[in-house]
Coordinates of C-alpha atoms in Angstrom, one line a residue:
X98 CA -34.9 -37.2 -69.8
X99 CA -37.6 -39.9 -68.9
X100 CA -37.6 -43.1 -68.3
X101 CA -40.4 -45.8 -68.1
X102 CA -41.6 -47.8 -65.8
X103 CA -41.9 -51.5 -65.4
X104 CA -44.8 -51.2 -68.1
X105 CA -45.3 -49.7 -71.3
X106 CA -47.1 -46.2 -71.2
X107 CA -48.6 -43.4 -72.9
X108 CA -46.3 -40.5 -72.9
X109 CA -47.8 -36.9 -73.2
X110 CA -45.8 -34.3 -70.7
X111 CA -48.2 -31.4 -70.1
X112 CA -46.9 -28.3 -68.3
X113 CA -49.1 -25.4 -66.6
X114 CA -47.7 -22.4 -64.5
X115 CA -50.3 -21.1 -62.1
X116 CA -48.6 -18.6 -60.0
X117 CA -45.7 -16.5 -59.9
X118 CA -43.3 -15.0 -57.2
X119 CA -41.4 -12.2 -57.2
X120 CA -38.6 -11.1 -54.8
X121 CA -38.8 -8.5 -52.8
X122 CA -35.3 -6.2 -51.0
X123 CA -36.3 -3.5 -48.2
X124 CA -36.1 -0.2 -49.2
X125 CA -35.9 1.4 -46.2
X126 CA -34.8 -0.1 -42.7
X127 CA -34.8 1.2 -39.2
X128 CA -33.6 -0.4 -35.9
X129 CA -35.2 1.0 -32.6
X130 CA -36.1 0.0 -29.4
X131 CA -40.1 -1.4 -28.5
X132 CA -41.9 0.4 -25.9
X133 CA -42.5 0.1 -22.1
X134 CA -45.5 -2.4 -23.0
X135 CA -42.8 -4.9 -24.7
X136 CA -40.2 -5.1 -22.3
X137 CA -39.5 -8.4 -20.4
X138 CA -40.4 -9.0 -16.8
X139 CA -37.2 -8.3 -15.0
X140 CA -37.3 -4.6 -17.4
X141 CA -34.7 -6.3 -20.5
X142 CA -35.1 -4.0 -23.3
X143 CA -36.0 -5.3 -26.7
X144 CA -35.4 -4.1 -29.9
X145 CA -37.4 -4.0 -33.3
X146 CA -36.4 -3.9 -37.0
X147 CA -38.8 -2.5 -39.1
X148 CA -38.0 -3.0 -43.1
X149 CA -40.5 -1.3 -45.6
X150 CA -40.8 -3.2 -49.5
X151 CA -42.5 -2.0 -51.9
X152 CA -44.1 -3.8 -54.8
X153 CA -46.6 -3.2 -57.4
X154 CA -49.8 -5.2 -58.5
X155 CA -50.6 -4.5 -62.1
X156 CA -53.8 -7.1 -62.2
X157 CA -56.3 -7.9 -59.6
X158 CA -54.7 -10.9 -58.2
X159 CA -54.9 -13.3 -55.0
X160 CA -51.3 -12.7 -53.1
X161 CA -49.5 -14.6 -50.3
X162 CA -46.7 -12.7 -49.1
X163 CA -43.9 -14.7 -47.8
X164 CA -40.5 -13.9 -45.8
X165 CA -38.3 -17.2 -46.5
X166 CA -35.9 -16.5 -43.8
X167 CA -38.2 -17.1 -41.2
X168 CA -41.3 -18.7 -42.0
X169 CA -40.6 -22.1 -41.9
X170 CA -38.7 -21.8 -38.6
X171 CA -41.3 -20.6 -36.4
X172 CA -39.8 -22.4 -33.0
X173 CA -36.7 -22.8 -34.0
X174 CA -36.4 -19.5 -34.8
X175 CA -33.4 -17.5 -33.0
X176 CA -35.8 -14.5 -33.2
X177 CA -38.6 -13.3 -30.6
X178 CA -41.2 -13.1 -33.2
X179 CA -42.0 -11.4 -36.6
X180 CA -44.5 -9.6 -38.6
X181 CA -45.8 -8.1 -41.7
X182 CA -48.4 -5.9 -42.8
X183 CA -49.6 -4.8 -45.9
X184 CA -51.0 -1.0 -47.4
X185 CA -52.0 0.4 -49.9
X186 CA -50.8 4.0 -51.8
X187 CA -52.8 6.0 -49.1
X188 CA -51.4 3.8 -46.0
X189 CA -54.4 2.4 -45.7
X190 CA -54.4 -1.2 -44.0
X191 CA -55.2 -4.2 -45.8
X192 CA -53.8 -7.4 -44.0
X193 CA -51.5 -8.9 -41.8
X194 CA -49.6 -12.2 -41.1
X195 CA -46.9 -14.1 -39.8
X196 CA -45.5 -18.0 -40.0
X197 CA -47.4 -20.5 -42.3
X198 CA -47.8 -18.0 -45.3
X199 CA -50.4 -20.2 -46.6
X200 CA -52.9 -19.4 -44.2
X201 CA -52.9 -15.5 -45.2
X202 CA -54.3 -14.7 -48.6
X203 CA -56.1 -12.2 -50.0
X204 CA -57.2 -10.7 -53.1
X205 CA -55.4 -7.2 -54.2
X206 CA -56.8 -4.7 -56.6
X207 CA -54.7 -2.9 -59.3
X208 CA -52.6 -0.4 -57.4
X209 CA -49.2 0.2 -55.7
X210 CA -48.8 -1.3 -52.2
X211 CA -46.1 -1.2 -49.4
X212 CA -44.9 -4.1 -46.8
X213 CA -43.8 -3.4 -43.7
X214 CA -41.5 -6.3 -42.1
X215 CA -41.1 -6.2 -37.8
X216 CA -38.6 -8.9 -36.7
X217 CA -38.3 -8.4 -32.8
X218 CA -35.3 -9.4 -30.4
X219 CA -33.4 -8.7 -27.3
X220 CA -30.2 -8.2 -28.5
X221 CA -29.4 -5.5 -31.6
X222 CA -26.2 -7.6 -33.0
X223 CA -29.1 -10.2 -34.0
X224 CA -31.1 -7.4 -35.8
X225 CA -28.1 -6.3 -37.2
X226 CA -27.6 -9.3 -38.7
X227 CA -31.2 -9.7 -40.3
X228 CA -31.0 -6.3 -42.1
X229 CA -31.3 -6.8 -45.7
X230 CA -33.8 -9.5 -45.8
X231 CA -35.1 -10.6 -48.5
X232 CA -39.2 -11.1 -49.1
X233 CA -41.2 -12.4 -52.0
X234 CA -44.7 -12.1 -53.1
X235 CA -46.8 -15.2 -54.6
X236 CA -49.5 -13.8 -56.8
X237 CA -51.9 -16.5 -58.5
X238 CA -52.2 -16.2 -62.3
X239 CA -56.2 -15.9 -63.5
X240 CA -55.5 -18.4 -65.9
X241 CA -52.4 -21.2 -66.3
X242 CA -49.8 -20.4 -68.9
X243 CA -49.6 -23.8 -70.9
X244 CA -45.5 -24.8 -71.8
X245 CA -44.9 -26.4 -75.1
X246 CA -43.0 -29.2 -75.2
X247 CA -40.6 -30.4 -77.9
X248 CA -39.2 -34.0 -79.2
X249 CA -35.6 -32.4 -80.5
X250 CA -34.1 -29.6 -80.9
X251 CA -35.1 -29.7 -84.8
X252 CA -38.4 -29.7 -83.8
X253 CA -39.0 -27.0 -81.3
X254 CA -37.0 -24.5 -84.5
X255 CA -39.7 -25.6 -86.8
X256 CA -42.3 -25.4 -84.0
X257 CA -43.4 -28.6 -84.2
X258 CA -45.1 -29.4 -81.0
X259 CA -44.9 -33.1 -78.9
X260 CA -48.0 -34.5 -78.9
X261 CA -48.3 -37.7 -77.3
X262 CA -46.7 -41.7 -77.8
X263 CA -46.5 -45.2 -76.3
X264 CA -43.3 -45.8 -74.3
X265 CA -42.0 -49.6 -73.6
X266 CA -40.5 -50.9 -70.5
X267 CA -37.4 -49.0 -69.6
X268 CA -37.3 -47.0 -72.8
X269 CA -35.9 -43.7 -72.2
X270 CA -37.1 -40.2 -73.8
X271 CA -35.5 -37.0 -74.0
X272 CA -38.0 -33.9 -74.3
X273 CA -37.4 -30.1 -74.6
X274 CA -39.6 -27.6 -73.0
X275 CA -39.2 -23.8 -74.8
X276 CA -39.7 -20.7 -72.4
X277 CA -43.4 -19.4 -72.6
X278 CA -44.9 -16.0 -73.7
X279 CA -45.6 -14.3 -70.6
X280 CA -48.1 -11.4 -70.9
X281 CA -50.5 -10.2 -68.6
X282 CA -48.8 -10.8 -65.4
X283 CA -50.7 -9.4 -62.4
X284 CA -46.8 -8.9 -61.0
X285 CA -44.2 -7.1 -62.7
X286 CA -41.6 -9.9 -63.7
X287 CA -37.9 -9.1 -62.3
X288 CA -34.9 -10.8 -61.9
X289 CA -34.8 -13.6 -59.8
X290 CA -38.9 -14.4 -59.9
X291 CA -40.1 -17.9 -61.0
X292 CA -43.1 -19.5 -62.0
X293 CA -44.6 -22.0 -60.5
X294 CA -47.4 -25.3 -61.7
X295 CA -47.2 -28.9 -62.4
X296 CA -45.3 -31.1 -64.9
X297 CA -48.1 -34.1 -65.7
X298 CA -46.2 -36.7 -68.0
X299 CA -48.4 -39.6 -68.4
X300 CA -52.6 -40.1 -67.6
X301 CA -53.4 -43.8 -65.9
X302 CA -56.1 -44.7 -68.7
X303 CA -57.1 -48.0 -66.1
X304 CA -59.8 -46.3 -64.1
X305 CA -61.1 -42.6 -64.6
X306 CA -61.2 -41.9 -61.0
X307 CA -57.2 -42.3 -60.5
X308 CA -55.1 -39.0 -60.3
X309 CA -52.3 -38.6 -62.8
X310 CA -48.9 -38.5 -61.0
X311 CA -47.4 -34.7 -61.0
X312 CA -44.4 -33.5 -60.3
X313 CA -44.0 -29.5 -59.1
X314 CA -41.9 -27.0 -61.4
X315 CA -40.5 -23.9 -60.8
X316 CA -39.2 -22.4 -64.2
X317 CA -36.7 -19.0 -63.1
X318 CA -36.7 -15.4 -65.1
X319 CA -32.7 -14.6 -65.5
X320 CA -33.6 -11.1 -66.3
X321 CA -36.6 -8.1 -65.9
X322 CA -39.2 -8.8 -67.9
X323 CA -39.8 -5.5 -70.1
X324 CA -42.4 -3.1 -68.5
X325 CA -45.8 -2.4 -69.5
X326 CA -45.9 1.0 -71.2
X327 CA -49.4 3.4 -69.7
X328 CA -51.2 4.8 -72.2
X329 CA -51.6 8.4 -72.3
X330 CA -52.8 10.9 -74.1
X331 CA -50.3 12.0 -77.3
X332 CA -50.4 14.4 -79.6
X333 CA -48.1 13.7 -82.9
X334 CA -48.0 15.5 -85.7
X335 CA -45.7 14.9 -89.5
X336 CA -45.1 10.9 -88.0
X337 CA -44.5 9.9 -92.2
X338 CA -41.5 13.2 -92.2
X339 CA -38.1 12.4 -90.8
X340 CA -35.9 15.5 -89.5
X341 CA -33.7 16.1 -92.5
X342 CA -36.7 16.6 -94.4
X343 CA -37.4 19.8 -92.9
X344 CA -36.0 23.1 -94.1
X345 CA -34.9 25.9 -92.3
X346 CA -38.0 27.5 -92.0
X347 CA -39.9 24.9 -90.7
X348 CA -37.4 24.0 -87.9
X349 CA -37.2 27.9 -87.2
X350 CA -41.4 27.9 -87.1
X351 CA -41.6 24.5 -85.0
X352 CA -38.7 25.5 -82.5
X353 CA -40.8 28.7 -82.0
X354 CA -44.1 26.6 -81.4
X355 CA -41.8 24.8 -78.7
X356 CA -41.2 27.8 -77.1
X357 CA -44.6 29.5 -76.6
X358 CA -45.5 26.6 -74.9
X359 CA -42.9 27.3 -72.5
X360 CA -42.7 30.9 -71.5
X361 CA -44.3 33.3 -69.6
X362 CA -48.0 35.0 -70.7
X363 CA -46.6 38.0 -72.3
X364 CA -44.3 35.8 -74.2
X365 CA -46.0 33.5 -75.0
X366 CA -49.1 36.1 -76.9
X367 CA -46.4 37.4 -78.5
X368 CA -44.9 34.4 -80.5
X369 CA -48.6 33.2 -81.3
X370 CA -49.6 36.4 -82.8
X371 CA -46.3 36.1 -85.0
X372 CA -46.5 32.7 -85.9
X373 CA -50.8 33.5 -86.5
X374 CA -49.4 35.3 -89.7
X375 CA -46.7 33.8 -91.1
X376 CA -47.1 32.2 -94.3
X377 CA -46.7 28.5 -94.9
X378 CA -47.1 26.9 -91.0
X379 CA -48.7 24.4 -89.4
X380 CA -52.3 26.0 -88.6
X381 CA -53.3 23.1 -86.4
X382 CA -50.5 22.4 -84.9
X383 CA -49.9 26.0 -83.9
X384 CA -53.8 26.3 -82.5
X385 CA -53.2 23.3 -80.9
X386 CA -50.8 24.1 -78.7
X387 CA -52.0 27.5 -78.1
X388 CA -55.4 25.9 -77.1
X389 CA -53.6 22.8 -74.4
X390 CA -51.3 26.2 -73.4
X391 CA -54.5 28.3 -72.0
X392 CA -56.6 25.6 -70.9
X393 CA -53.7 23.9 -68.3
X394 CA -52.3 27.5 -67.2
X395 CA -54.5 30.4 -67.9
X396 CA -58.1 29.2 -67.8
X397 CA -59.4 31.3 -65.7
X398 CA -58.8 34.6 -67.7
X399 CA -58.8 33.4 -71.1
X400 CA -62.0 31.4 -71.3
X401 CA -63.5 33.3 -74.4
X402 CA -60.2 32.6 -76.4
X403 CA -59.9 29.2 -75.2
X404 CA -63.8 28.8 -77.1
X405 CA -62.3 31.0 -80.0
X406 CA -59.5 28.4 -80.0
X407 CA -61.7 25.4 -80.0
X408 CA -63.9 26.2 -82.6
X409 CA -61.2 27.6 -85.0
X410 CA -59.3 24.3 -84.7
X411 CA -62.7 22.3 -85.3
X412 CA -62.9 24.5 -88.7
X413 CA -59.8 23.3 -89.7
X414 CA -60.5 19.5 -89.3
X415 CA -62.6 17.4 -91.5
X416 CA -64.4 15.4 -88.9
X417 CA -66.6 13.4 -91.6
X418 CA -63.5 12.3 -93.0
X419 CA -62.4 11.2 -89.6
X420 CA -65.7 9.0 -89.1
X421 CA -65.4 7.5 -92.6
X422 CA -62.0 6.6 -91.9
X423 CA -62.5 4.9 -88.5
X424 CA -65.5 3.5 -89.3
X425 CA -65.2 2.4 -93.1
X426 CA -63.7 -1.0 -94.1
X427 CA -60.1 -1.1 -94.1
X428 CA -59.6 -3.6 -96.6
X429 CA -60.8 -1.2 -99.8
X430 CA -57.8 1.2 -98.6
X431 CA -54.4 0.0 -99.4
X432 CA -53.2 3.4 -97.8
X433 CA -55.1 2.6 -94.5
X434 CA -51.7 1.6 -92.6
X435 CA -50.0 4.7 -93.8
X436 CA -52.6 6.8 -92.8
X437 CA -53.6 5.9 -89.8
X438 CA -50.7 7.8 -87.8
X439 CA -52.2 11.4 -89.2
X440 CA -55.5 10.6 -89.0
X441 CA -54.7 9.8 -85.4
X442 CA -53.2 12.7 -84.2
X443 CA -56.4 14.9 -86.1
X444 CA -58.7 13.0 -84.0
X445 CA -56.7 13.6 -81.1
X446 CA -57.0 17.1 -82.0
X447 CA -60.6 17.1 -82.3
X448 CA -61.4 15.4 -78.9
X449 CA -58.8 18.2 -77.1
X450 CA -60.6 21.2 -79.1
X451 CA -64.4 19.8 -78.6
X452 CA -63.4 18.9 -75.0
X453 CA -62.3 22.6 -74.3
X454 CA -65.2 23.8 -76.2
X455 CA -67.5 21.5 -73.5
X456 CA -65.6 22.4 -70.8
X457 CA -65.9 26.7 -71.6
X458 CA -70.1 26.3 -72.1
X459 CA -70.3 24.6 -68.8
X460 CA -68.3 26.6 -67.0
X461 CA -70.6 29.9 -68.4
X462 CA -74.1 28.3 -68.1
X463 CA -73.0 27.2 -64.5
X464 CA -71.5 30.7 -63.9
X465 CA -75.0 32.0 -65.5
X466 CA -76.7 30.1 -62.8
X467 CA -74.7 31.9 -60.0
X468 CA -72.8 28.4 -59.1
X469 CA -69.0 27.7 -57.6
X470 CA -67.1 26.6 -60.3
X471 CA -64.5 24.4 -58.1
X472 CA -65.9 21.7 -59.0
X473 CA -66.1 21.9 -62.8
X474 CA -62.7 21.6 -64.0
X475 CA -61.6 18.3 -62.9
X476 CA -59.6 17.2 -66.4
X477 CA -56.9 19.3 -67.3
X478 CA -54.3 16.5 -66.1
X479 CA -55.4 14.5 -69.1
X480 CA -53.9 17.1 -71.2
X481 CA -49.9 17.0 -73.0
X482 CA -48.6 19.2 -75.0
X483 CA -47.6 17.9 -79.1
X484 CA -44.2 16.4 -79.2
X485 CA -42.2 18.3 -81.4
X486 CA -39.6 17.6 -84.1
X487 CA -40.9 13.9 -84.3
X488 CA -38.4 11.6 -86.0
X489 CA -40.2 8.6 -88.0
X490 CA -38.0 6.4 -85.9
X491 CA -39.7 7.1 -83.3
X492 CA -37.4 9.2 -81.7
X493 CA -38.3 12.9 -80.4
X494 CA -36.0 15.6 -80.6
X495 CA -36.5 17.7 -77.7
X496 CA -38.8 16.7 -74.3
X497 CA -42.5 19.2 -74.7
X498 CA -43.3 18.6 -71.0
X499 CA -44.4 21.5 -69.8
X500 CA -42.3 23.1 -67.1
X501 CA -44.3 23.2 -64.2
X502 CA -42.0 25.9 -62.1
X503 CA -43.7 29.0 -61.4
X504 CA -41.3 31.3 -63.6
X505 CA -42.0 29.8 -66.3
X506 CA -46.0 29.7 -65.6
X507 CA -46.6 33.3 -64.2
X508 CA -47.8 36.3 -66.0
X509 CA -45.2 38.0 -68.1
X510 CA -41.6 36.4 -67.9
X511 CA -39.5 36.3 -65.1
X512 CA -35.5 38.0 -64.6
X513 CA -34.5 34.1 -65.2
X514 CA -35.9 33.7 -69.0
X515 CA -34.7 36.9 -70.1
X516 CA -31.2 35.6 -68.7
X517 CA -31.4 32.4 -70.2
X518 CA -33.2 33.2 -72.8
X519 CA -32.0 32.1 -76.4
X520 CA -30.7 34.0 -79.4
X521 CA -33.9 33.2 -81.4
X522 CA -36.3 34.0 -78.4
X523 CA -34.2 37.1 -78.6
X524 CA -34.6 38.1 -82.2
X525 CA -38.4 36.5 -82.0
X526 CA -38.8 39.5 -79.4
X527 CA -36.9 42.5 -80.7
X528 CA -39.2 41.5 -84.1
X529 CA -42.5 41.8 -82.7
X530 CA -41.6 44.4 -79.9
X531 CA -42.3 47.5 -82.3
X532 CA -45.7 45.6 -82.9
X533 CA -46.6 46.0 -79.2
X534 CA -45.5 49.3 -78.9
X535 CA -47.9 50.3 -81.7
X536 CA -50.9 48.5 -80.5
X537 CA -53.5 49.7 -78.3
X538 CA -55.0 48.7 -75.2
X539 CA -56.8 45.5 -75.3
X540 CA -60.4 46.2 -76.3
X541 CA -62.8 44.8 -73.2
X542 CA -64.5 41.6 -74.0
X543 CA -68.6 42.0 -74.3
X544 CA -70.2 40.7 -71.3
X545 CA -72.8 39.0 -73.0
X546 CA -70.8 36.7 -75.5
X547 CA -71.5 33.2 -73.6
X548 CA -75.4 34.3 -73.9
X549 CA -76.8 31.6 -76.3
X550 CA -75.0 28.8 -74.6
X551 CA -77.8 26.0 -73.7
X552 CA -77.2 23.1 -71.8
X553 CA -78.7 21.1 -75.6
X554 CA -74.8 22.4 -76.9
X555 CA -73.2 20.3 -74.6
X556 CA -74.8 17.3 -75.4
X557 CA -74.1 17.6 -78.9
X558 CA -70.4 17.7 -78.1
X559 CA -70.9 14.8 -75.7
X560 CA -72.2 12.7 -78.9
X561 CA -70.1 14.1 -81.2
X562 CA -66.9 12.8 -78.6
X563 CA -68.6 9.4 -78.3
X564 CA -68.6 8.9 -82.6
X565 CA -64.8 8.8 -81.8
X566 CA -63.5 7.0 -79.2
X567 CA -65.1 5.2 -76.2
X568 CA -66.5 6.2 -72.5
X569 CA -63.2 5.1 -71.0
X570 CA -61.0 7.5 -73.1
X571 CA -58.9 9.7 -70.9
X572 CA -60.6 13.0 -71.7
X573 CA -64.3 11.8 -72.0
X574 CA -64.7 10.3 -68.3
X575 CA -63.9 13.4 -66.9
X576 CA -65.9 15.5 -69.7
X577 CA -68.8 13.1 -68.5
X578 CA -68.1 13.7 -65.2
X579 CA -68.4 17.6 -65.3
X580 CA -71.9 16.7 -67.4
X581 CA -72.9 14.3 -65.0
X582 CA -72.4 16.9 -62.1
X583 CA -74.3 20.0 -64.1
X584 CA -77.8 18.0 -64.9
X585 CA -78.0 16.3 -61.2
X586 CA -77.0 12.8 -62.0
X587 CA -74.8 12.2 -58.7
X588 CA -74.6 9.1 -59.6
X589 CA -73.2 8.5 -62.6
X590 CA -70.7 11.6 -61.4
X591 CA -69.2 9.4 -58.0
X592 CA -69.0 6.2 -60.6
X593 CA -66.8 8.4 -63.2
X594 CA -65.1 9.9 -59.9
X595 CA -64.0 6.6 -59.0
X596 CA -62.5 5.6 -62.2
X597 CA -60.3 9.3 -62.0
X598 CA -59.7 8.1 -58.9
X599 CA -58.0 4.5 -59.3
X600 CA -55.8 6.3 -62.1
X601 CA -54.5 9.0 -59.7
X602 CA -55.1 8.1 -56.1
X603 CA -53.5 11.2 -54.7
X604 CA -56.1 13.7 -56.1
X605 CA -57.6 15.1 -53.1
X606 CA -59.8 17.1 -54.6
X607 CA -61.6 14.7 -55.9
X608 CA -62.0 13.0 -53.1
X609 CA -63.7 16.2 -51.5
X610 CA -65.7 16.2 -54.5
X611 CA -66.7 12.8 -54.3
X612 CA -68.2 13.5 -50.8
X613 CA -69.5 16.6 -51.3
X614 CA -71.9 14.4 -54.2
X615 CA -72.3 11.9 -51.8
X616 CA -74.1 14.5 -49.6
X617 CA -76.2 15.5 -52.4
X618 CA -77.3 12.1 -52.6
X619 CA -78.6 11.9 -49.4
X620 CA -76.3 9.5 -48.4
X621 CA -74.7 11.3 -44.8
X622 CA -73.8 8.1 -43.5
X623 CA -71.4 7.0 -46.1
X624 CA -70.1 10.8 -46.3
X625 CA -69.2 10.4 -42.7
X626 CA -67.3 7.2 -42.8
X627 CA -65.6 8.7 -45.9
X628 CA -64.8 11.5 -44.0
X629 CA -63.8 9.6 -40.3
X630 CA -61.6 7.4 -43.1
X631 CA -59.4 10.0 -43.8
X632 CA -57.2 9.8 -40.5
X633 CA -57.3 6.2 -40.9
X634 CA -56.3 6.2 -44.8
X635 CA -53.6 9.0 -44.2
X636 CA -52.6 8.1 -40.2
X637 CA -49.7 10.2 -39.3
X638 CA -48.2 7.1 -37.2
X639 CA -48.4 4.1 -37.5
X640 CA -47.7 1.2 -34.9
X641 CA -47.7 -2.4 -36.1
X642 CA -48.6 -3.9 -32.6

């Protein structure tokens, strides 16, 4: 409700939220005495309470930590003095402060982050007492979110926006203001955070250099704002066919593609050369999984039927049709919606089989060339497995994450499958065992079969990739990056490196490799602050004073 003043006025309430803050509650605390360096004159101990928080920056934002409790009583505290620091995912340092938040700012990429709170005293009761503090995190929006504002409650149903009018003296006006879309917060929203701008309700129209008159908001979340899903990499095949439209046979011949994707070697051969020859499956779907199966687990041996793999699966995909699709005008197919979810998973396809392809000629040409190979395959991460009994709901019957125990990923299966192993892996085995009694021994693969492979191969695949999705597709940077680090071009190999590297932090490999190139360079200096970094990224202490 507004009133007027002692003159008549132009009403038009304008709203903008600029930042947001988000509370923070320790996840860890630990009470402890301070060392000799800290004691009092006269030898009085004093004690520290060290709480960690952690919070996570989805957007490149400016952020002002803040501990309420205590910063805006800096002398008439009850405390000694108090803390925080800030790191990143590898411990690294970025920034400290204390009282008067305001003062300490700074900018934060994309990334998770830790806080670690020190509130010092003599006596532990005091500490005891501060345990569970709560903190908050002010993190400044790139651009305001504008509120709409409504006359009635009529109104703001029919969206009908206020706009502006002319208020008399002492005329009262009610207005409504409706909650805005948030998107593209730098801060996940929880419960408890609140936005914060300025309420402007009327512009002095007298002179153009006076200020309008504003008034500060805070506008609360009562609930956690739903989380931004990551994209990945999925492969999803039948999305029009709900599960009671399979039969019997196709449940049997999907449930057994579920399981070679989840046994041991010997197993696994076994159920692909049954399901290879029965009549009426899913070719590509089959392949497919086969193909993601040898790539992740058993590269190193099966690199010639990993290439067989890849270029049988291409055979069995139209990849004109998939251009035309993609690239045609949407509008002359009515079907285009319908579509779209199958044509989607065969490009998918394509990308994985054309990426393994890639991945196989490098490997030979650079193995050719007498060359260590521990660089090359940097990308099998990016790789899942098809999800399997797909409801059109949306639902999936059955998790196809790959168990990554060692039983299940060694050579031949363990004594734990065969005991838990079910009825139809059982009668899957007793089928095909007289078929690998009768067999012979494996013939030896010729020596010479990667021979013709020219570095001209790759690069068709590379363009081939590119027709279909973008540089910054999950299996094309590092695809780039094995190319990048074959033909000499460093550089563009550390820039691709960095962009594996902000997705998955932890990699250490990467980071070796990303030195190593940086030596080939010719850069030694930044090598060796790279290198020095490491004990100052991943300290195995830390002390906050």
């Amino acid at each position: 409700m507004v009133k007027c003043g002692p003159r008549a006025e132009k009403f038009q309430p304008i709203m903008n939220l600029k930042s947001i803050t988000v509370p923070l509650k320790p996840i860890k605390q630990e009470l402890r005495p301070m060392g000799p360096r800290d004691l009092f004159y006269d030898g009085k101990q004093t004690y520290q309470l060290l709480m960690t928080y952690k919070f996570q920056i989805e957007k490149s934002c400016i952020v002002t930590p803040n501990v309420p409790l205590l910063s805006e009583h800096l002398y008439e505290s009850d405390y000694c003095g108090y803390m925080w620091s800030i790191y990143d995912i590898n411990n690294a340092y970025m920034f400290s402060g204390g009282s008067y938040p305001d003062r300490f700012s700074t900018k934060l990429e994309e990334g998770e982050y830790s806080m670690i709170l020190q509130v010092r005293h003599y006596c532990k009761d005091a500490l005891e007492q501060a345990k569970g503090t709560l903190a908050s995190v002010n993190c400044k929006l790139a651009s305001p979110i504008a509120v709409d504002s409504y006359e009635s409650w009529p109104s703001c149903k029919n969206a009908e926006k206020f706009t502006s009018c002319l208020l008399q003296r002492g005329q009262m006006k009610a207005v409504y203001f409706s909650f805005p879309t948030i998107e593209n917060l730098p801060i996940h929203a929880s419960a408890g955070s609140f936005l914060c701008g300025h309420l402007v309700l009327s512009r002095c129209e007298l002179t153009k250099t006076t200020l309008p008159v504003t008034f500060d908001v805070k506008l609360y979340t009562q609930m956690d704002m739903p989380k931004k899903k990551k994209k990945s990499l999925t492969l999803v095949p039948d999305v029009e066919r709900k599960i009671s439209s399979f039969s019997v046979d196709e449940l049997m011949y999907r449930y057994k593609v579920w399981l070679m994707a989840r046994r041991g070697l010997a197993a696994s051969n076994l159920l692909y050369a049954e399901l290879v020859e029965q009549e009426g499956g899913d070719v590509v779907y089959c392949t497919l999984t086969r193909l993601i199966y040898l790539m992740k687990y058993q590269m190193a041996g099966y690199q010639q039927e990993v290439y067989n793999l890849s270029v049988k699966l291409l055979n069995l995909i139209d990849r004109n049709q998939l251009i035309v699709f993609f690239g045609g005008n949407r509008d002359l197919d009515p079907d285009w919606t319908k579509k779209k979810n199958k044509m989607e998973y065969l490009k998918t396809a394509t990308l994985v089989a054309l990426f393994a392809k890639g991945t196989v000629i490098l490997s030979m040409i650079r193995k050719n060339l007498d060359q260590k190979l521990a660089d090359v395959f940097v990308a099998y991460g990016a790789l899942e497995f098809p999800k399997v009994l797909h409801d059109a709901s949306g639902m999936y019957f059955g998790d196809s994450t790959f168990s990554t125990d060692e039983s299940s990923t060694s050579n031949g299966s363990s004594e734990k499958e065969d005991n838990e192993m079910s009825s139809v892996e059982a009668q899957t085995q007793e089928g095909t065992s007289e078929k690998k009694n009768s067999e012979n021994a494996e013939e030896p693969k010729p020596d010479n079969w990667y021979a013709s492979f020219k570095i001209c191969d790759v690069e068709a695949i590379l363009l081939e990739m590119l027709q279909l999705v973008d540089m910054d597709h999950p299996l094309l940077v590092p695809f780039c990056c094995n190319y990048a680090i074959y033909t000499g071009r460093y550089f563009w190999a550390v820039a691709l490196l960095e962009k594996l590297l902000k997705e998955d932090p932890k990699r250490k490999e990467l980071k070796a490799l990303k030195v190593s190139l940086i030596q080939k360079i010719g850069w030694f200096h930044v090598a060796d602050n790279l290198i020095n970094g490491i004990l100052v990224k991943h300290p195995p202490s830390q002390r906050l004073l």
